[in-house]
Coordinates of C-alpha atoms and ligand atoms in Angstrom, one line a residue:
M17 CA 5.4 -36.8 -38.4
F18 CA 9.0 -35.7 -37.2
Y19 CA 12.2 -37.6 -37.8
T20 CA 13.5 -37.2 -34.2
M21 CA 10.3 -38.0 -32.3
D22 CA 12.1 -38.3 -28.8
A23 CA 14.0 -35.0 -28.7
D24 CA 12.9 -32.7 -25.9
F25 CA 12.7 -29.7 -28.1
E26 CA 10.3 -31.5 -30.3
R27 CA 8.1 -32.5 -27.5
E28 CA 8.1 -29.0 -26.3
F29 CA 6.9 -27.7 -29.8
M30 CA 4.2 -30.4 -29.9
Q31 CA 3.2 -29.5 -26.4
V32 CA 2.5 -26.0 -27.7
V33 CA 0.5 -27.3 -30.6
E34 CA -1.5 -29.4 -28.1
D35 CA -2.1 -26.5 -25.9
I36 CA -3.5 -24.4 -28.7
K37 CA -5.8 -27.3 -29.8
A38 CA -7.1 -27.9 -26.2
L39 CA -7.6 -24.0 -25.7
R40 CA -5.0 -23.8 -22.9
I41 CA -3.6 -21.2 -25.3
Q42 CA -6.8 -19.3 -26.4
G43 CA -7.8 -16.3 -28.4
A44 CA -6.3 -15.4 -31.9
T45 CA -3.6 -13.2 -30.7
A46 CA -2.2 -15.5 -28.1
I47 CA -2.4 -18.4 -30.5
A48 CA -0.4 -16.5 -33.1
V49 CA 2.2 -15.2 -30.7
E50 CA 2.8 -18.6 -28.8
G51 CA 2.6 -20.5 -32.1
I52 CA 5.2 -18.3 -34.0
R53 CA 7.5 -18.3 -30.9
A54 CA 7.4 -22.1 -30.7
F55 CA 8.1 -22.4 -34.4
S56 CA 11.1 -20.1 -34.1
T57 CA 12.5 -22.0 -31.1
Y58 CA 12.0 -25.3 -32.9
A59 CA 13.9 -23.9 -35.9
Q60 CA 16.8 -22.9 -33.6
R61 CA 17.1 -26.4 -32.2
V62 CA 16.3 -28.9 -34.8
T63 CA 19.4 -30.5 -36.4
A64 CA 19.7 -31.4 -40.0
S65 CA 22.5 -32.6 -42.3
S66 CA 21.3 -30.5 -45.2
Y67 CA 19.2 -27.4 -46.0
D68 CA 16.6 -29.6 -47.6
E69 CA 16.3 -31.8 -44.6
F70 CA 16.0 -28.6 -42.4
M71 CA 13.2 -27.3 -44.6
N72 CA 11.4 -30.6 -44.4
H73 CA 11.4 -30.4 -40.5
L74 CA 10.1 -26.8 -40.9
L75 CA 7.4 -27.7 -43.2
N76 CA 6.2 -30.4 -40.8
A77 CA 6.3 -28.0 -38.0
K78 CA 4.3 -25.5 -40.1
S79 CA 1.6 -28.0 -41.0
A80 CA 1.2 -29.1 -37.3
L81 CA 0.6 -25.5 -36.4
F82 CA -1.7 -24.9 -39.5
G83 CA -3.8 -27.8 -38.3
S84 CA -4.0 -26.8 -34.6
R85 CA -6.9 -24.3 -35.1
P86 CA -8.1 -24.0 -38.7
T87 CA -9.8 -20.6 -38.3
E88 CA -6.6 -18.6 -37.3
P89 CA -5.0 -16.7 -40.1
A90 CA -2.9 -14.5 -37.8
L91 CA -0.9 -17.6 -37.0
R92 CA -0.9 -18.7 -40.6
N93 CA 0.2 -15.3 -41.8
G94 CA 3.2 -15.3 -39.4
L95 CA 4.4 -18.6 -40.7
R96 CA 3.9 -17.5 -44.3
K97 CA 5.9 -14.4 -43.6
I98 CA 8.7 -16.6 -42.3
F99 CA 8.6 -18.9 -45.3
Y100 CA 8.3 -16.0 -47.7
E101 CA 11.4 -14.4 -46.4
L102 CA 13.4 -17.7 -46.4
H103 CA 12.4 -18.2 -50.1
Q104 CA 13.6 -14.6 -50.8
S105 CA 17.0 -15.3 -49.3
S106 CA 19.8 -16.5 -51.5
D107 CA 21.9 -17.8 -48.6
D108 CA 21.0 -21.4 -47.8
S109 CA 23.3 -22.0 -44.9
L110 CA 21.5 -23.3 -41.9
D111 CA 22.9 -20.7 -39.6
S112 CA 21.6 -17.8 -41.7
A113 CA 18.3 -19.6 -42.1
R114 CA 17.9 -19.9 -38.3
E115 CA 18.9 -16.3 -38.0
L116 CA 16.5 -15.1 -40.5
I117 CA 13.7 -17.2 -38.9
E118 CA 14.3 -15.7 -35.5
K119 CA 14.3 -12.2 -36.9
A120 CA 11.2 -12.7 -38.9
A121 CA 9.3 -14.3 -35.9
T122 CA 10.4 -11.6 -33.5
E123 CA 9.3 -9.0 -35.9
Y124 CA 5.9 -10.5 -36.4
I125 CA 5.3 -11.0 -32.7
E126 CA 6.4 -7.3 -32.2
L127 CA 3.9 -6.2 -34.9
L128 CA 1.1 -8.2 -33.4
K129 CA 1.8 -6.6 -29.9
E130 CA 2.0 -3.2 -31.5
T131 CA -1.3 -3.5 -33.3
K132 CA -2.8 -4.7 -30.1
K133 CA -1.8 -1.5 -28.1
L134 CA -3.2 0.7 -31.0
I135 CA -6.4 -1.1 -31.2
I136 CA -6.9 -0.9 -27.3
K137 CA -6.1 2.9 -27.4
I138 CA -8.6 3.5 -30.2
G139 CA -11.2 1.2 -28.7
S140 CA -11.1 2.7 -25.2
E141 CA -11.4 6.2 -26.6
R142 CA -14.6 5.0 -28.3
I143 CA -16.3 3.8 -25.1
P144 CA -18.2 6.7 -23.5
D145 CA -18.2 7.5 -19.8
G146 CA -21.1 6.1 -17.8
T147 CA -21.8 3.1 -20.3
T148 CA -22.6 -0.5 -19.9
V149 CA -20.4 -2.5 -22.4
M150 CA -21.3 -6.0 -23.5
T151 CA -18.8 -8.7 -24.9
H152 CA -18.9 -12.3 -25.9
C153 CA -16.4 -15.2 -25.2
H154 CA -12.8 -14.1 -24.2
S155 CA -11.1 -11.7 -26.6
S156 CA -7.9 -10.2 -25.2
L157 CA -8.6 -7.1 -27.1
A158 CA -12.2 -6.7 -25.9
S159 CA -11.2 -7.3 -22.4
E160 CA -8.2 -5.0 -22.3
T161 CA -10.1 -2.3 -24.1
I162 CA -12.8 -2.3 -21.5
I163 CA -10.2 -2.3 -18.7
R164 CA -8.4 0.6 -20.3
A165 CA -11.5 2.6 -20.5
H166 CA -12.2 2.0 -16.7
E167 CA -8.5 3.0 -16.1
M168 CA -9.1 6.3 -18.0
G169 CA -11.5 7.0 -15.1
K170 CA -14.7 6.2 -17.0
N171 CA -17.6 4.7 -15.2
I172 CA -18.0 1.3 -17.0
Q173 CA -20.3 -1.7 -16.2
A174 CA -19.7 -4.8 -18.1
I175 CA -22.0 -7.7 -19.3
C176 CA -20.3 -10.8 -20.5
T177 CA -21.7 -14.2 -21.8
E178 CA -20.9 -17.6 -20.4
T179 CA -19.7 -19.0 -23.8
R180 CA -20.5 -22.6 -23.9
P181 CA -19.3 -25.3 -24.1
R182 CA -15.8 -24.2 -22.9
Y183 CA -16.7 -21.2 -20.8
Q184 CA -14.3 -18.7 -22.0
G185 CA -16.7 -16.0 -20.7
R186 CA -15.5 -16.9 -17.1
K187 CA -12.1 -15.8 -18.1
T188 CA -13.5 -12.5 -19.3
A189 CA -15.5 -12.1 -16.1
K190 CA -12.5 -12.8 -13.9
E191 CA -10.3 -10.2 -15.7
L192 CA -13.0 -7.5 -15.6
L193 CA -13.8 -8.1 -12.0
S194 CA -10.2 -8.2 -10.9
A195 CA -9.8 -4.8 -12.7
G196 CA -12.6 -3.5 -10.5
I197 CA -15.3 -3.3 -13.0
P198 CA -18.8 -4.3 -12.0
T199 CA -19.5 -7.3 -14.2
T200 CA -22.6 -9.5 -14.8
M201 CA -22.6 -12.7 -16.7
V202 CA -25.5 -14.2 -18.7
V203 CA -25.9 -17.7 -20.3
D204 CA -25.5 -17.5 -24.0
S205 CA -29.1 -17.9 -24.9
A206 CA -29.9 -14.8 -22.8
M207 CA -27.8 -12.5 -24.9
R208 CA -30.8 -10.8 -26.7
W209 CA -32.6 -10.7 -23.3
A210 CA -29.7 -8.9 -21.8
I211 CA -29.6 -6.3 -24.7
R212 CA -33.2 -5.6 -24.2
Q213 CA -33.2 -5.5 -20.4
M214 CA -29.9 -4.4 -19.2
R215 CA -29.6 -1.0 -21.0
I216 CA -26.5 -1.9 -23.0
D217 CA -24.8 1.0 -24.8
V218 CA -22.1 -0.6 -26.8
I219 CA -21.0 -4.1 -27.8
L220 CA -17.3 -5.1 -28.4
A221 CA -16.4 -8.4 -29.9
G222 CA -13.1 -9.9 -30.9
C223 CA -12.2 -11.5 -34.2
D224 CA -10.4 -14.6 -35.5
A225 CA -10.6 -13.9 -39.3
I226 CA -11.4 -11.1 -41.6
T227 CA -12.4 -12.0 -45.2
S228 CA -11.9 -10.0 -48.3
E229 CA -15.6 -9.1 -48.4
G230 CA -15.3 -7.5 -44.9
T231 CA -17.1 -10.4 -43.2
I232 CA -15.5 -11.1 -39.9
I233 CA -15.3 -14.5 -38.0
N234 CA -15.5 -14.8 -34.3
K235 CA -16.7 -17.2 -31.6
I236 CA -20.1 -19.0 -32.3
G237 CA -22.9 -16.7 -31.1
T238 CA -21.2 -13.5 -32.3
R239 CA -23.7 -13.2 -35.3
L240 CA -26.7 -13.7 -32.9
L241 CA -25.3 -10.9 -30.7
A242 CA -24.9 -8.8 -33.8
L243 CA -28.5 -9.5 -34.9
A244 CA -29.9 -8.7 -31.5
A245 CA -27.8 -5.5 -31.5
K246 CA -29.2 -4.4 -34.9
E247 CA -32.8 -5.1 -33.6
S248 CA -32.1 -2.6 -30.7
D249 CA -30.0 -0.3 -32.5
I250 CA -26.9 -0.8 -30.2
P251 CA -23.6 0.0 -31.7
F252 CA -21.6 -3.3 -32.5
Y253 CA -17.9 -3.0 -32.9
I254 CA -15.2 -5.5 -33.8
L255 CA -11.8 -5.1 -32.4
S256 CA -9.2 -6.8 -34.8
S257 CA -5.7 -6.5 -36.1
L258 CA -5.6 -6.5 -39.9
L259 CA -3.1 -9.3 -39.5
K260 CA -6.1 -11.7 -39.1
F261 CA -6.8 -11.2 -42.8
D262 CA -7.5 -14.5 -44.4
S263 CA -5.7 -13.8 -47.8
D264 CA -7.3 -17.1 -49.2
T265 CA -10.6 -15.5 -49.3
S266 CA -9.5 -13.0 -51.9
I267 CA -9.0 -15.9 -54.3
G268 CA -12.3 -17.3 -53.7
K269 CA -11.8 -19.7 -51.0
R270 CA -13.9 -19.8 -47.9
T271 CA -12.6 -19.5 -44.4
T272 CA -12.8 -22.9 -42.7
I273 CA -15.0 -22.9 -39.6
E274 CA -13.4 -25.1 -37.0
M275 CA -15.8 -27.9 -36.0
R276 CA -14.7 -29.1 -32.4
S277 CA -15.4 -32.4 -30.6
A278 CA -18.8 -33.4 -29.4
D279 CA -17.3 -34.5 -26.1
E280 CA -16.9 -30.7 -25.2
V281 CA -20.8 -30.4 -25.3
W282 CA -21.8 -33.7 -23.7
P283 CA -19.2 -36.5 -23.0
E284 CA -21.8 -39.1 -21.9
R285 CA -24.3 -38.4 -24.5
P286 CA -26.8 -41.2 -25.5
T287 CA -25.7 -43.4 -28.3
G288 CA -26.9 -42.3 -31.7
L289 CA -27.1 -38.6 -30.7
Q290 CA -25.3 -36.3 -33.2
I291 CA -23.9 -33.2 -31.7
L292 CA -22.4 -30.3 -33.7
N293 CA -20.0 -28.0 -32.0
P294 CA -18.8 -25.2 -34.4
A295 CA -16.3 -23.0 -32.8
F296 CA -16.8 -19.9 -34.9
E297 CA -19.4 -18.2 -37.2
T298 CA -19.4 -15.2 -39.6
V299 CA -20.7 -11.9 -39.1
S300 CA -21.7 -10.0 -42.3
R301 CA -20.6 -6.4 -42.7
E302 CA -24.0 -5.1 -42.5
Y303 CA -24.3 -5.9 -38.9
I304 CA -21.0 -4.3 -37.9
D305 CA -20.9 -0.6 -37.3
A306 CA -17.1 -0.5 -37.5
I307 CA -14.1 -2.5 -37.3
I308 CA -11.5 -1.1 -34.8
T309 CA -8.0 -1.8 -36.1
E310 CA -4.4 -0.6 -35.8
R311 CA -5.1 1.7 -39.0
G312 CA -8.2 3.3 -37.1
L313 CA -11.9 2.7 -36.9
F314 CA -13.6 2.3 -40.2
P315 CA -16.6 0.4 -41.7
P316 CA -16.0 -3.2 -42.7
E317 CA -16.7 -2.4 -46.4
I318 CA -13.2 -0.8 -47.0
V319 CA -11.3 -3.4 -45.0
L320 CA -9.6 -5.0 -48.1
N321 CA -8.2 -1.5 -49.3
V322 CA -6.8 -0.7 -45.8
I323 CA -5.1 -4.2 -45.6
K324 CA -3.6 -3.8 -49.2
E325 CA -2.1 -0.4 -48.0
A326 CA -1.0 -1.5 -44.5
Y327 CA 0.3 -5.0 -45.3
P328 CA 0.8 -5.7 -49.0
F329 CA 2.7 -8.8 -48.1
L330 CA -0.6 -10.4 -46.8
I331 CA -2.0 -10.2 -50.3
E332 CA 1.0 -11.7 -51.8
F333 CA 0.8 -14.7 -49.5
N334 CA -2.3 -16.3 -51.1
S335 CA -0.1 -18.2 -53.4
E336 CA 1.4 -19.9 -50.3
Ligands
RUB7 C1 -11.8 -16.9 -29.0 C2 -12.5 -15.8 -29.9 C3 -11.8 -14.4 -29.7 C4 -10.9 -14.1 -30.8 C5 -10.1 -12.9 -30.6 O1 -12.2 -18.2 -29.4 O2 -13.3 -16.0 -30.5 O3 -12.9 -13.4 -29.7 O4 -10.0 -15.2 -30.8 O5 -9.3 -13.0 -29.5 P1 -11.4 -19.4 -28.7 P2 -8.1 -11.8 -29.3 O6 -11.7 -19.4 -27.3 O7 -12.1 -20.6 -29.4 O8 -10.0 -19.3 -29.1 O9 -8.8 -10.5 -29.2 O10 -7.4 -12.3 -28.0 O11 -7.2 -11.9 -30.5

């Protein structure tokens, strides 16, 4: 794919792509931050004898990142922002292109970090004292929001799911426990049971993608959790930066749901057995009480209007 396959910087870049694919870098926010950082570093180090050759290298790097996790618009939006700004610039010297990329990448990473802080602040306010909070998989936003509520002095108990086949729930359990929060884990198929039996007061889930209809996409099992929450009338909140908007959905495309390897489920499976391992699923807006974003807490129905106002550039990107 690259012209200089043996260069150290290129191997380092491809290592980040592999780490994202293998979930060593996991969760939408971390994927976006590390992916954009790797792209910018690559752009600083790749050599080229012309602007066109430089752009070819960048386009290859962009498509390697685009292909790493197909359900991650926050990463794609950062890359699109960088290319958008490159196209807007009239200066086609390599030095100024590199500078522009570094600046755009840093701004985007800072924006993601800033949105995260605001979401955690709003989300932790929403968790009442003396409650049991449930979450699914590992979302840095959900985990850190629960921890913040605990640090505010609220008496919080947590329930998390195991999250097969890659057990991201263990990461959540370890983080919550080491923050001093009494935590219980259930297997995924016990999520409804837990809601019925364990007096859960509120559910917080993360988000990988937001569509123009206000549907959100998160780890497989999230819709089941939302359905079970509806049945028992438990408030169900999604924590998400609006930078996770999939702008392609506003021109009629559907968000791709990543299908992962059957080996993650059963490496030594019997010959002929087909295993499906979808990584994510949609949750329709009628199951979500509110989305908690950097622009506040509101029902998913109005998400497109809020995104248009907050980040008009996200809407322009759908021409890619
Ligand atoms: C992780 C997952 C998380 C979101 C949000 O899936 O679904 O809830 O990515 O994460 P995977 P964050 O383990 O397959 O990456 O809140 O950290 O952005």
